[in-house]
Short mmCIF file of C-alpha atoms in Angstrom, two decimals:
data_model
loop_
_atom_site.label_atom_id
_atom_site.label_comp_id
_atom_site.label_asym_id
_atom_site.label_seq_id
_atom_site.Cartn_x
_atom_site.Cartn_y
_atom_site.Cartn_z
CA UNK V 1045 80.58 107.44 149.21
CA UNK V 1046 78.88 109.20 152.31
CA UNK V 1047 75.79 111.08 152.06
CA UNK V 1048 72.80 112.41 154.05
CA UNK V 1049 69.32 112.88 153.21
CA UNK V 1050 66.83 115.20 154.41
CA UNK V 1051 63.30 115.42 154.58
CA UNK V 1052 61.81 118.18 151.99
CA UNK V 1053 60.84 121.30 153.48
CA UNK V 1054 59.70 123.13 153.58
CA UNK V 1055 57.99 123.06 156.36
CA UNK V 1056 55.60 125.53 157.83
CA UNK V 1057 53.65 124.58 161.88
CA UNK V 1058 51.69 127.19 163.88
CA UNK V 1059 53.38 127.34 166.78
CA UNK V 1060 53.50 124.74 169.81
CA UNK V 1061 52.96 121.91 166.95
CA UNK V 1062 55.93 119.24 167.83
CA UNK V 1063 58.53 118.67 164.81
CA UNK V 1064 60.43 116.27 163.04
CA UNK V 1065 62.60 116.49 160.84
CA UNK V 1066 63.96 113.26 159.00
CA UNK V 1067 67.46 112.69 158.25
CA UNK V 1068 68.89 109.24 156.78
CA UNK V 1069 72.81 108.71 155.88
CA UNK V 1070 74.76 105.98 153.87
CA UNK V 1071 78.21 105.77 155.27
CA UNK V 1072 80.71 102.58 155.99
CA UNK V 1073 81.28 102.70 160.06
CA UNK V 1074 80.39 104.42 162.60
CA UNK V 1075 80.34 108.05 161.25
CA UNK V 1076 79.08 111.15 163.74
CA UNK V 1077 76.21 113.31 163.57
CA UNK V 1078 74.95 116.89 163.51
CA UNK V 1079 72.09 118.80 163.05
CA UNK V 1080 73.53 123.05 162.39
CA UNK V 1081 70.85 125.57 162.28
CA UNK V 1082 71.37 129.00 160.11
CA UNK V 1083 68.68 131.51 161.76
CA UNK V 1084 67.44 134.09 158.47
CA UNK V 1085 70.73 136.71 158.34
CA UNK V 1086 72.92 134.50 160.36
CA UNK V 1087 75.73 131.86 159.52
CA UNK V 1088 75.83 127.89 160.73
CA UNK V 1089 75.60 126.81 164.17
CA UNK V 1090 76.05 123.50 165.54
CA UNK V 1091 72.41 122.64 167.19
CA UNK V 1092 73.51 119.01 168.56
CA UNK V 1093 75.47 116.43 168.29
CA UNK V 1094 75.63 112.61 168.37
CA UNK V 1095 79.24 110.36 168.25
CA UNK V 1096 77.96 106.32 168.47
CA UNK V 1097 75.10 104.43 168.63
CA UNK V 1098 72.38 104.93 170.16
CA UNK V 1099 73.75 108.63 171.42
CA UNK V 1100 70.95 111.67 171.93
CA UNK V 1101 72.36 115.03 171.51
CA UNK V 1102 69.87 117.61 172.75
CA UNK V 1103 69.56 121.49 173.00
CA UNK V 1104 67.46 124.58 173.34
CA UNK V 1105 64.43 122.09 173.05
CA UNK V 1106 65.41 120.20 170.57
CA UNK V 1107 66.93 115.69 170.31
CA UNK V 1108 68.01 113.63 168.08
CA UNK V 1109 68.68 109.80 168.84
CA UNK V 1110 71.56 107.78 166.77
CA UNK V 1111 69.90 104.72 165.06
CA UNK V 1112 72.06 102.55 164.06
CA UNK V 1113 69.73 99.95 162.97
CA UNK V 1114 67.91 102.32 160.73
CA UNK V 1115 70.94 104.45 159.76
CA UNK V 1116 68.74 107.33 160.98
CA UNK V 1117 69.09 110.75 163.04
CA UNK V 1118 65.47 112.40 162.95
CA UNK V 1119 65.64 116.02 165.11
CA UNK V 1120 62.45 116.26 167.40
CA UNK V 1121 61.43 119.21 168.89
CA UNK V 1122 57.78 118.92 171.37
CA UNK V 1123 56.67 122.33 170.69
CA UNK V 1124 57.92 124.43 168.41
CA UNK V 1125 58.18 128.27 168.91
CA UNK V 1126 57.81 131.89 166.36
CA UNK V 1127 61.87 131.64 166.68
CA UNK V 1128 62.71 128.33 165.55
CA UNK V 1129 61.71 129.40 162.22
CA UNK V 1130 65.20 128.51 160.08
CA UNK V 1131 67.13 126.28 157.51
CA UNK V 1132 68.09 123.47 159.84
CA UNK V 1133 71.01 121.20 157.72
CA UNK V 1134 71.85 117.48 159.15
CA UNK V 1135 75.78 116.40 158.81
CA UNK V 1136 77.96 113.40 159.00
CA UNK V 1137 81.68 113.17 159.50
CA UNK V 1138 83.13 110.15 158.94
CA UNK V 1139 87.42 109.80 159.71
CA UNK V 1140 88.21 112.17 156.89
CA UNK V 1141 87.37 116.03 158.25
CA UNK V 1142 84.80 117.37 156.61
CA UNK V 1143 81.37 117.80 156.93
CA UNK V 1144 78.72 116.33 154.96
CA UNK V 1145 75.64 118.47 154.45
CA UNK V 1146 72.00 116.98 153.45
CA UNK V 1147 70.10 119.96 151.42
CA UNK V 1148 68.52 121.70 154.09
CA UNK V 1149 65.30 121.96 155.37
CA UNK V 1150 63.39 125.58 155.97
CA UNK V 1151 61.12 125.96 158.39
CA UNK V 1152 58.39 128.54 158.62
CA UNK V 1153 56.70 128.61 162.23
CA UNK V 1154 53.45 130.26 162.79
CA UNK V 1155 52.19 132.54 165.65
CA UNK T 1148 85.30 135.94 171.81
CA UNK T 1149 85.38 135.84 168.49
CA UNK T 1150 83.71 133.95 166.32
CA UNK T 1151 84.87 133.39 162.50
CA UNK T 1152 84.51 136.20 160.15
CA UNK T 1153 84.92 136.38 156.20
CA UNK T 1154 84.84 139.65 153.94
CA UNK T 1155 83.85 140.75 151.69
CA UNK T 1156 80.36 139.92 152.83
CA UNK T 1157 78.99 140.31 149.44
CA UNK T 1158 80.84 140.25 146.07
CA UNK T 1159 79.26 141.06 142.46
CA UNK T 1160 82.18 139.68 139.64
CA UNK T 1161 81.68 140.20 136.01
CA UNK T 1162 82.52 136.81 134.42
CA UNK T 1163 86.31 136.20 133.97
CA UNK T 1164 87.04 138.40 136.75
CA UNK T 1165 89.54 137.04 138.94
CA UNK T 1166 88.06 137.03 143.08
CA UNK T 1167 89.29 136.34 146.36
CA UNK T 1168 87.75 135.74 149.62
CA UNK T 1169 89.40 136.03 152.96
CA UNK T 1170 88.63 134.07 156.53
CA UNK T 1171 89.86 134.58 159.80
CA UNK T 1172 89.29 131.55 162.07
CA UNK T 1173 88.86 131.70 165.58
CA UNK T 1174 92.46 132.06 167.14
CA UNK T 1175 94.53 129.76 168.09
CA UNK T 1176 92.04 127.51 166.12
CA UNK T 1177 94.16 124.61 164.03
CA UNK T 1178 91.71 123.48 161.35
CA UNK T 1179 90.58 125.60 158.61
CA UNK T 1180 87.56 124.49 155.85
CA UNK T 1181 86.09 125.76 152.87
CA UNK T 1182 82.37 124.75 151.75
CA UNK T 1183 80.74 126.26 148.67
CA UNK T 1184 76.85 126.29 149.13
CA UNK T 1185 74.45 127.04 145.99
CA UNK T 1186 71.20 128.52 146.50
CA UNK T 1187 68.90 126.21 148.27
CA UNK T 1188 70.72 123.55 148.60
CA UNK T 1189 73.72 121.83 151.92
CA UNK T 1190 77.22 123.21 152.21
CA UNK T 1191 79.82 120.77 150.18
CA UNK T 1192 83.27 120.33 151.20
CA UNK T 1193 85.84 122.21 149.18
CA UNK T 1194 89.21 122.25 150.93
CA UNK T 1195 91.16 121.74 154.39
CA UNK T 1196 93.71 122.97 155.89
CA UNK T 1197 95.59 121.50 159.52
CA UNK T 1198 97.91 124.85 160.21
CA UNK T 1199 99.26 126.04 156.86
CA UNK T 1200 99.27 122.70 155.44
CA UNK T 1201 96.68 121.83 153.06
CA UNK T 1202 95.43 118.35 153.65
CA UNK T 1203 92.68 118.25 151.16
CA UNK T 1204 91.34 119.93 147.90
CA UNK T 1205 89.11 117.21 147.11
CA UNK T 1206 86.22 119.33 146.70
CA UNK T 1207 87.97 121.92 144.97
CA UNK T 1208 85.48 122.07 141.28
CA UNK T 1209 88.24 122.70 139.01
CA UNK T 1210 91.95 124.12 138.57
CA UNK T 1211 90.52 128.16 138.57
CA UNK T 1212 90.18 127.85 142.58
CA UNK T 1213 92.76 127.68 145.01
CA UNK T 1214 93.12 128.51 148.56
CA UNK T 1215 95.94 129.34 150.84
CA UNK T 1216 96.94 129.42 154.61
CA UNK T 1217 100.59 130.70 154.54
CA UNK T 1218 101.17 131.59 158.45
CA UNK T 1219 98.36 129.08 159.75
CA UNK T 1220 95.77 131.38 160.50
CA UNK T 1221 94.03 133.91 158.07
CA UNK T 1222 92.84 131.70 154.59
CA UNK T 1223 92.32 133.17 151.38
CA UNK T 1224 90.56 131.40 148.40
CA UNK T 1225 90.86 132.69 145.12
CA UNK T 1226 88.41 131.92 142.40
CA UNK T 1227 90.15 132.69 138.47
CA UNK T 1228 88.37 133.56 135.71
CA UNK T 1229 85.24 133.18 137.44
CA UNK T 1230 82.17 131.85 135.35
CA UNK T 1231 78.53 132.11 136.24
CA UNK T 1232 78.12 128.75 137.67
CA UNK T 1233 80.06 129.68 140.24
CA UNK T 1234 77.81 132.03 142.03
CA UNK T 1235 77.28 130.94 145.43
CA UNK T 1236 77.74 131.31 149.20
CA UNK T 1237 81.60 130.52 149.99
CA UNK T 1238 81.66 129.87 154.26
CA UNK T 1239 84.86 128.93 156.22
CA UNK T 1240 84.97 127.24 159.49
CA UNK T 1241 87.82 126.78 161.86
CA UNK T 1242 87.80 124.03 164.33
CA UNK T 1243 90.14 123.72 167.41
CA UNK T 1244 92.70 120.71 167.92
CA UNK T 1245 90.92 117.45 169.09
CA UNK T 1246 87.51 119.21 169.20
CA UNK T 1247 84.49 117.61 167.05
CA UNK T 1248 82.36 120.90 166.33
CA UNK T 1249 83.03 123.13 163.41
CA UNK T 1250 82.54 127.02 163.76
CA UNK T 1251 81.09 128.37 160.70
CA UNK T 1252 81.20 132.43 159.55
CA UNK T 1253 78.91 134.61 158.30
CA UNK T 1254 80.16 133.21 154.65
CA UNK T 1255 80.28 135.45 151.14
CA UNK T 1256 77.62 135.17 148.74
CA UNK T 1257 79.34 135.28 145.20
CA UNK T 1258 77.53 136.83 142.40
CA UNK T 1259 79.21 136.35 138.92
CA UNK T 1260 77.32 138.14 135.90
#
């Protein structure tokens, strides 16, 4: 079945550091891929998405590129801020309506 | 406009008690989803509605779990004879017709003692 594997956390960085959170997936065919973010005390919010191979999703300085050859969708940001502290979830959707999520990566940015 | 709302936000139940969790989707959204999120884990799919029709309930963990959306708007997730392993955050999401993005509510945190 379809599955998503994320880099284990927690991840702690200093402000302005470069961020990478790894995400790989297992699926037949060509799923749509998503990154959701959960800020403290808030609900899940869509951060970015990509629907086909080589697409790059971007939002709020975050980027992720859909890599079919490596079945990956790694999240990157060039310079993180304290306000980026949150839990990040990689997810896929293929055919069926439901989303399949990774286990989440908790990110803490220190000033 | 208003987002997805859920109530109650927190629920403490004694083992064996029945609970009902409510979801108000974004107005006009055709699709509605329920997910269960255990502590420290990602959300896991429970069930999906398109309007009032429950098209997929493959994720419901047992026959103690039941969901309905009788008028194609508000949905209720009911858990009968709650067990400790039912303790989790229950998330509702809705999606507009023909769109990719699911919009999530804040969740109901259920604690079964």
